[in-house]
mmCIF file of N, CA and C in Angstrom:
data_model
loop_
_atom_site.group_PDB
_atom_site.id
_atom_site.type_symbol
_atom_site.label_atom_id
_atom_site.label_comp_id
_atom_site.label_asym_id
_atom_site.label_seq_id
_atom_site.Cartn_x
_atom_site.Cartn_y
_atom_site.Cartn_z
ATOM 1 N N UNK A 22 24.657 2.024 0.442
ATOM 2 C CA UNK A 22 24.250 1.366 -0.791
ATOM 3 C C UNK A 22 22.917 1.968 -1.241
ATOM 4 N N UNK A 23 23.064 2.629 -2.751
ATOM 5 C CA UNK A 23 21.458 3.093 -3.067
ATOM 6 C C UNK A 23 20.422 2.189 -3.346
ATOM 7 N N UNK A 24 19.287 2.844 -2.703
ATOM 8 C CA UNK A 24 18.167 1.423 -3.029
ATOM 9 C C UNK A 24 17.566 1.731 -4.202
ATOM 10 N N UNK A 25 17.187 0.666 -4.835
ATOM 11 C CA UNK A 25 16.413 0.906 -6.356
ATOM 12 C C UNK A 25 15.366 1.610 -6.239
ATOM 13 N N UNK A 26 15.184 2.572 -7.345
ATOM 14 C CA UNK A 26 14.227 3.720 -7.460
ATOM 15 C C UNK A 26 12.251 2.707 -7.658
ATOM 16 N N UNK A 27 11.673 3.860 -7.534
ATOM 17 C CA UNK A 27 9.992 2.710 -7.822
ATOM 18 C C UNK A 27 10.054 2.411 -9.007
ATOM 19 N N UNK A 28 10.851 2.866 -10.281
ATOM 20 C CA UNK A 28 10.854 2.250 -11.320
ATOM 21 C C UNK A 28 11.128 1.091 -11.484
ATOM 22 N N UNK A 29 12.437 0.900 -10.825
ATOM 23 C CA UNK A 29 13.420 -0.356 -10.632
ATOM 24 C C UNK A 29 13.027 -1.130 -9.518
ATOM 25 N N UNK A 30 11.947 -1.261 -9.154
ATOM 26 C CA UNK A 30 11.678 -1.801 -7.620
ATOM 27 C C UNK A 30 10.939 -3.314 -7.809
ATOM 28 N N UNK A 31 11.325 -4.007 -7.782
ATOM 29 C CA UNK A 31 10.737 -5.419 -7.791
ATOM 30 C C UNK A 31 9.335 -5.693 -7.462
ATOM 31 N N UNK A 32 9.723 -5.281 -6.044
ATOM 32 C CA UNK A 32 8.508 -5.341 -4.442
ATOM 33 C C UNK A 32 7.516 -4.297 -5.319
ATOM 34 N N UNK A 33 7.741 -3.310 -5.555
ATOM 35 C CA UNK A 33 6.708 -2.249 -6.131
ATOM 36 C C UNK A 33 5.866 -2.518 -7.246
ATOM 37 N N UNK A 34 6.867 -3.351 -8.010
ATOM 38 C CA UNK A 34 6.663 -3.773 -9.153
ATOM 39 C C UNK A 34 5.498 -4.734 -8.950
ATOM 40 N N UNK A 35 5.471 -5.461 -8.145
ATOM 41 C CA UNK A 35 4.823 -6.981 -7.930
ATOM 42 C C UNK A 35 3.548 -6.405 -7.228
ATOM 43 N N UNK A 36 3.679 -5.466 -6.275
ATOM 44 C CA UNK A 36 2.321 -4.984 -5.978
ATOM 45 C C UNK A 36 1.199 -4.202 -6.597
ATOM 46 N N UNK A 37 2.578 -3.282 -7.356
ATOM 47 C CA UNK A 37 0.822 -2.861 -8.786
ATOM 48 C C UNK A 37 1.007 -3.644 -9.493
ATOM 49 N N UNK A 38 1.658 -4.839 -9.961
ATOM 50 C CA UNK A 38 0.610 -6.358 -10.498
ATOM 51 C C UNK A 38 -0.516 -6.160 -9.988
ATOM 52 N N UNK A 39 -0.869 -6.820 -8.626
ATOM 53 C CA UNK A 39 -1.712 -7.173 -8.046
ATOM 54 C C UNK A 39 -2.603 -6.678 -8.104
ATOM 55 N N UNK A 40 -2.300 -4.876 -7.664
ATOM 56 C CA UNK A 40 -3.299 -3.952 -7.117
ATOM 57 C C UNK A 40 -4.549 -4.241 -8.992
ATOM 58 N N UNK A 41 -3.521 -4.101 -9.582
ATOM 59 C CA UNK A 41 -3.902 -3.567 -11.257
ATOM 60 C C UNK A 41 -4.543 -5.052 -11.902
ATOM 61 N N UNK A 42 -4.670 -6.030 -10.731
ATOM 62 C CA UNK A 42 -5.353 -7.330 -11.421
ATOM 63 C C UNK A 42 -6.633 -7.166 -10.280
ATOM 64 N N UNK A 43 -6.634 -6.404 -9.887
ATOM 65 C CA UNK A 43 -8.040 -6.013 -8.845
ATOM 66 C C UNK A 43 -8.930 -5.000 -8.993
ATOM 67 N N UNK A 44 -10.154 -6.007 -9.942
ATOM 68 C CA UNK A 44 -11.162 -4.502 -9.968
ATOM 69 C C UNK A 44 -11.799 -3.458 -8.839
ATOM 70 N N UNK A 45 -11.409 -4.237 -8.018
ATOM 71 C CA UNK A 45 -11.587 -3.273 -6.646
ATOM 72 C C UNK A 45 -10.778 -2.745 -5.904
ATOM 73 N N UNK A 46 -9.665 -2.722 -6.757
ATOM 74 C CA UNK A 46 -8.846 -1.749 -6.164
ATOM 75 C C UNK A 46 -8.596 -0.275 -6.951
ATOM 76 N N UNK A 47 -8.385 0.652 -6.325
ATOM 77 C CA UNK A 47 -8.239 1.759 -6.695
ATOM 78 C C UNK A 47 -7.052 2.463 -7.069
ATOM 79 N N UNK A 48 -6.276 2.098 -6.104
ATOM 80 C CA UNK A 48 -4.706 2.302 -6.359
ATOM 81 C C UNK A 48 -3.902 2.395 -4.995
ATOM 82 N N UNK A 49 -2.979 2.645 -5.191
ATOM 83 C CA UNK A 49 -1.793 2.154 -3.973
ATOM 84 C C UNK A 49 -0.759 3.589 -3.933
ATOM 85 N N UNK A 50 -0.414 3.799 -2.172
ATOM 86 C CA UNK A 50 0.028 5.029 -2.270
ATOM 87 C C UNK A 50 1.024 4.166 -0.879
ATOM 88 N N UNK A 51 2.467 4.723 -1.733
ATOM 89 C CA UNK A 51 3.478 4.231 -1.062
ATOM 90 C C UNK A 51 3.859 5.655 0.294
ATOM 91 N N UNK A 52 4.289 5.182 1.531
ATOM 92 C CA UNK A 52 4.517 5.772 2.436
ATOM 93 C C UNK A 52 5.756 5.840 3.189
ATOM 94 N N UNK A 53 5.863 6.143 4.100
ATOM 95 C CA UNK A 53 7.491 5.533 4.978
ATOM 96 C C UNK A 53 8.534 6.654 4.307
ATOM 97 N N UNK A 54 9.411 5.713 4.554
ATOM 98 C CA UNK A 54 11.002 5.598 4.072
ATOM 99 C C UNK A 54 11.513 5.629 2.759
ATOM 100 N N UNK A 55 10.512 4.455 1.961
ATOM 101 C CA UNK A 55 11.037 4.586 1.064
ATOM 102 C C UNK A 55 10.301 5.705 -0.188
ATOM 103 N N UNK A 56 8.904 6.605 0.250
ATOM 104 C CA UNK A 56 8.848 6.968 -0.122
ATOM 105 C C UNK A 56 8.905 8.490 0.158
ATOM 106 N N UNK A 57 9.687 8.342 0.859
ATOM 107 C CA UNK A 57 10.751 9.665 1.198
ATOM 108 C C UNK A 57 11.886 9.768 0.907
ATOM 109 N N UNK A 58 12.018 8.540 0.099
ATOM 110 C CA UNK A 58 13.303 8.878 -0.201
ATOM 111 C C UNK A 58 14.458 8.550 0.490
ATOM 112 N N UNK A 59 14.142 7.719 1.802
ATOM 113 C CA UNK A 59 15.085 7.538 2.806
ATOM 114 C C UNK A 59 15.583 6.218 3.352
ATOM 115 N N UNK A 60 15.091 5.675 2.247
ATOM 116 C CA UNK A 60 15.511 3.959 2.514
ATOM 117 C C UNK A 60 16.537 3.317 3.030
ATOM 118 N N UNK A 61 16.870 2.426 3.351
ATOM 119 C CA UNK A 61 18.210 1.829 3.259
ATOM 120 C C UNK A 61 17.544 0.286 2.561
ATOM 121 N N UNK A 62 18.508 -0.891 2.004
ATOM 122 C CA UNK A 62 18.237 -1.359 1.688
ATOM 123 C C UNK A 62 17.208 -3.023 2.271
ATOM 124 N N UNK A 63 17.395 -2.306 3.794
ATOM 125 C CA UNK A 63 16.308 -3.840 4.559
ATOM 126 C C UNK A 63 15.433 -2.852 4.991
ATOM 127 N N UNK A 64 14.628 -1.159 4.329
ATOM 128 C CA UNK A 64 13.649 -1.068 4.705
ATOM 129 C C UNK A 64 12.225 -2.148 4.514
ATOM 130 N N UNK A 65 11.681 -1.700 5.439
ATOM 131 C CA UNK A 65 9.695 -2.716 4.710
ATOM 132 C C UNK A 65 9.479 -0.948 4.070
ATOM 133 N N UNK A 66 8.282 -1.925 3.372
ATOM 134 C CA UNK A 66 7.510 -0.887 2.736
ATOM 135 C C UNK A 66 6.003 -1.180 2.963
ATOM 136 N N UNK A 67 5.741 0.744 3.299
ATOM 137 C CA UNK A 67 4.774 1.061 3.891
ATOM 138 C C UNK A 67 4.248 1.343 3.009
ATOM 139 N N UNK A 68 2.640 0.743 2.572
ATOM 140 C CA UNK A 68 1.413 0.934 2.039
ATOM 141 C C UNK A 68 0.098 1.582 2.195
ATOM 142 N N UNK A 69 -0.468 2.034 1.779
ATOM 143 C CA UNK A 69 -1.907 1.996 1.564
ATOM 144 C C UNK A 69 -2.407 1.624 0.165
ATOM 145 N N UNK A 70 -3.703 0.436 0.691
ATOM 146 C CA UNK A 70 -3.968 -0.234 -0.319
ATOM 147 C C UNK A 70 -5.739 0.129 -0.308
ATOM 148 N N UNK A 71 -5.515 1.315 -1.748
ATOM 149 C CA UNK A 71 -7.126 1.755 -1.442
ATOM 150 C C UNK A 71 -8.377 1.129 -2.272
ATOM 151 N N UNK A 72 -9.058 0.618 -1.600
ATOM 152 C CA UNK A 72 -10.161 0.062 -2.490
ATOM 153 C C UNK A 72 -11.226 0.699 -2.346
ATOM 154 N N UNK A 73 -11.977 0.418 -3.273
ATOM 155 C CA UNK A 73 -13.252 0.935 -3.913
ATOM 156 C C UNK A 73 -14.176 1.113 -1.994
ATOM 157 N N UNK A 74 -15.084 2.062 -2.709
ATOM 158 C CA UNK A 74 -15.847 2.264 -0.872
ATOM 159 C C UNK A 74 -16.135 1.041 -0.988
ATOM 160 N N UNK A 75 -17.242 0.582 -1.700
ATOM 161 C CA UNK A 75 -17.982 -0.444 -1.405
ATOM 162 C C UNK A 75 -16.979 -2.138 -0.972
ATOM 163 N N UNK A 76 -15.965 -1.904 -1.275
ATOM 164 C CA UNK A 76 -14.993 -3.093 -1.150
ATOM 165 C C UNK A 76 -14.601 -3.501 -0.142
ATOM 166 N N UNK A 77 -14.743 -1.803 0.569
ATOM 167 C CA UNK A 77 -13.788 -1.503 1.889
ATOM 168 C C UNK A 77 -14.869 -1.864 2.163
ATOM 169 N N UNK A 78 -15.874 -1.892 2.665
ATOM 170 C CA UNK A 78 -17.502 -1.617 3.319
ATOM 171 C C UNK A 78 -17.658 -3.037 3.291
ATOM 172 N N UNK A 79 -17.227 -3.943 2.468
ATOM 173 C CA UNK A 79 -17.347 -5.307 2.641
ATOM 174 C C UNK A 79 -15.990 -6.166 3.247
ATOM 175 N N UNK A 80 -15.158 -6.054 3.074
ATOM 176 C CA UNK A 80 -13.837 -6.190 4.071
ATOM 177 C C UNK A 80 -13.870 -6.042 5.493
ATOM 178 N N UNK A 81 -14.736 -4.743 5.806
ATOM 179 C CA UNK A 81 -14.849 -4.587 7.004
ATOM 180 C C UNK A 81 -16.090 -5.264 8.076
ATOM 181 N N UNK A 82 -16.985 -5.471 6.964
ATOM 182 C CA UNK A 82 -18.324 -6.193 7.669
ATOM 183 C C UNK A 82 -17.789 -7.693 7.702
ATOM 184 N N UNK A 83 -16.678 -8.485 6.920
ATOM 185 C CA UNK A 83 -16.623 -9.698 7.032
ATOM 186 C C UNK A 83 -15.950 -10.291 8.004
ATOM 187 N N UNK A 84 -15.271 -8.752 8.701
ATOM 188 C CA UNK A 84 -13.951 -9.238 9.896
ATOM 189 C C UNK A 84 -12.747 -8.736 9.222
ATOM 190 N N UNK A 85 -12.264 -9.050 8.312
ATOM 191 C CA UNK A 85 -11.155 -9.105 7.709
ATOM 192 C C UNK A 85 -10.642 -7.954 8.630
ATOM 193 N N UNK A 86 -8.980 -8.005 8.703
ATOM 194 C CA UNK A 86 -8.370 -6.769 9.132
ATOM 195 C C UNK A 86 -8.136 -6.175 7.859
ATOM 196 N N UNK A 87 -8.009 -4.722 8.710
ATOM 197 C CA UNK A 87 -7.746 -3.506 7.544
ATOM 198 C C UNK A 87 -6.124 -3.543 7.631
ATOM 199 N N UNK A 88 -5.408 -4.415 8.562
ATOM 200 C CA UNK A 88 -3.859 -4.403 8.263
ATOM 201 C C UNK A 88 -3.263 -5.259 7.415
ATOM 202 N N UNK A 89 -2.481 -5.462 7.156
ATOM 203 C CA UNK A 89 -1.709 -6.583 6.990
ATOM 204 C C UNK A 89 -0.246 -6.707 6.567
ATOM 205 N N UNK A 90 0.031 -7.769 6.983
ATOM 206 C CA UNK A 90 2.010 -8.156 7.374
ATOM 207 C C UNK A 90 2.115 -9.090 6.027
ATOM 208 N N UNK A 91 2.851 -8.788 5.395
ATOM 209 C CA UNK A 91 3.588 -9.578 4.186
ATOM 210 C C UNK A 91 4.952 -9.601 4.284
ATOM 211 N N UNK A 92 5.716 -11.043 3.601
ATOM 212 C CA UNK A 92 6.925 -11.001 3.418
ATOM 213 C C UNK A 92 6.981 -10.610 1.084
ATOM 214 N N UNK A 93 7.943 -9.503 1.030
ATOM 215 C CA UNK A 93 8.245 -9.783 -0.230
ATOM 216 C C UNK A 93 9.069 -11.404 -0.897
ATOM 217 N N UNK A 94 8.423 -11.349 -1.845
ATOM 218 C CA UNK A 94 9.614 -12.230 -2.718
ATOM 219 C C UNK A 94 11.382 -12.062 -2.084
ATOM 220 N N UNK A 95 11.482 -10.693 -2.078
ATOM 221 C CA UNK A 95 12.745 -10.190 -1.920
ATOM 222 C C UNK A 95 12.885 -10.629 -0.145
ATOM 223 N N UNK A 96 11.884 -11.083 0.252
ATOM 224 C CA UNK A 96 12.201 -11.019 2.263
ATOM 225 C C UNK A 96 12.291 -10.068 3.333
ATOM 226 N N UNK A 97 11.414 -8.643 2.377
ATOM 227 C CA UNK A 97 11.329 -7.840 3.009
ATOM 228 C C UNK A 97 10.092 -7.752 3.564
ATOM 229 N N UNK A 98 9.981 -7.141 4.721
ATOM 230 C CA UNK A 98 8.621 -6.748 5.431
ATOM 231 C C UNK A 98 7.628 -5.549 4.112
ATOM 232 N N UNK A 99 6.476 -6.000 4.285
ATOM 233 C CA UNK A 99 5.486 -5.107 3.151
ATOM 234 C C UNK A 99 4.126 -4.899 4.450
ATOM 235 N N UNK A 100 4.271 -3.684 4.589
ATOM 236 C CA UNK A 100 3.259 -3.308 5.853
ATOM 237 C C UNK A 100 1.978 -2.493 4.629
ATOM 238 N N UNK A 101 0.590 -3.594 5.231
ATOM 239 C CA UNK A 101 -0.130 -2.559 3.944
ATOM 240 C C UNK A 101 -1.321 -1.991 5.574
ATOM 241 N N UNK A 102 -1.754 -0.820 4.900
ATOM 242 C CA UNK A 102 -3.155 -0.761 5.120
ATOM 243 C C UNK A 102 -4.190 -0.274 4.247
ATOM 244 N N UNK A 103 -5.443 -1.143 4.533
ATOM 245 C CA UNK A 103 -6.407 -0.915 3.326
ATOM 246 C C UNK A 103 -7.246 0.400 3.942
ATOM 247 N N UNK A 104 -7.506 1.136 3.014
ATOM 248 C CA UNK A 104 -8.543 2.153 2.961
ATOM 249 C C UNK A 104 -9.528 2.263 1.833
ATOM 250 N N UNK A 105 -9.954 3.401 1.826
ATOM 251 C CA UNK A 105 -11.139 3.605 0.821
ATOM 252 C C UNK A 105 -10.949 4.987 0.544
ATOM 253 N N UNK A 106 -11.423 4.876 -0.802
ATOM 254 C CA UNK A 106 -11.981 6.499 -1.459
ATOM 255 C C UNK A 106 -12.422 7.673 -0.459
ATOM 256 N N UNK A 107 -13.376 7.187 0.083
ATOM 257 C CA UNK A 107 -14.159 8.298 1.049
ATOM 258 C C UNK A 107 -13.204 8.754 2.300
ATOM 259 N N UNK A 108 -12.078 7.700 2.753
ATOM 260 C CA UNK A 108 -11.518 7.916 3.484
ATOM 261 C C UNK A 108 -10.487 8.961 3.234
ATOM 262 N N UNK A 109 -10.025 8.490 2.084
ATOM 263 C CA UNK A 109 -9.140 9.636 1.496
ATOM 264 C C UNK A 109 -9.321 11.369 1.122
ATOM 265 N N UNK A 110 -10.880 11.158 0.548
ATOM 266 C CA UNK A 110 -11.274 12.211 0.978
ATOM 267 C C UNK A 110 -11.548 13.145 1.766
ATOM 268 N N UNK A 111 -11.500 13.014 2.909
ATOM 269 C CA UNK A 111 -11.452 13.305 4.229
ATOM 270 C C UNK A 111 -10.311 14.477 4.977
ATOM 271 N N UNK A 112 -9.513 13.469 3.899
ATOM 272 C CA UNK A 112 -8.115 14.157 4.346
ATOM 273 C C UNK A 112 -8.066 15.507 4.623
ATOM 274 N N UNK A 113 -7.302 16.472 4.652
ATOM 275 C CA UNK A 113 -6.999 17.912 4.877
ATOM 276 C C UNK A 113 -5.691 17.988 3.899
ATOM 277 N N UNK A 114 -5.754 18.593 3.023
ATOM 278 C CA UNK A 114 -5.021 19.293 1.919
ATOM 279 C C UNK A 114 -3.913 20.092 2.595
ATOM 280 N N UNK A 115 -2.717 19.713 2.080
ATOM 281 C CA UNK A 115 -1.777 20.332 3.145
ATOM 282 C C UNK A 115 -0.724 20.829 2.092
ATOM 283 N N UNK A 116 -0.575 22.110 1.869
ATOM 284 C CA UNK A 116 0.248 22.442 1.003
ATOM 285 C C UNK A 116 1.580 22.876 1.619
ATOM 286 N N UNK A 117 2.730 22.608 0.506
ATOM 287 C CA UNK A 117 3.584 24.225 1.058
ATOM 288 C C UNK A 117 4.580 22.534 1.421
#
């Protein structure tokens, strides 16, 4: 059974709501399965939920975890993790 594309995606849909009602958020970069393309339809979906440095920098001094377990509307598992700008930067550029 094909799973709905990120256009058509409910769960996707409902999280850049969120992300996009958060001035401290930066934006959201889908991972996993389904953004490989390889879903089936009881995948979770894997997140990163990047906020502003300074957001992250306060998230992290308050305790808060940088994980977190959600159920969708739909009853699917939504695995996020929060990061930051600077973190992303970091990265290593991987072409090809």
């Amino acid at each position: 059974m094909p799973v709905a594309s990120a256009d058509h995606d409910n769960v996707i849909a409902a999280l850049i709501q969120e992300a996009a009602a958060d001035l401290e958020t930066v934006g959201l970069i889908l991972s996993g399965s389904r953004a490989a393309g390889q879903a089936t339809p009881e995948s979770d979906y894997d997140l990163y939920w990047v906020l502003s440095d300074a957001a992250y920098e306060r998230r992290q001094a308050s305790g808060a975890s940088l994980r977190a377990k959600r159920e969708s509307a739909d009853h699917l598992p939504v695995d996020l993790v929060y990061v930051c700008q600077r973190d992303l930067d970091r990265l290593p550029i991987v072409l090809g």
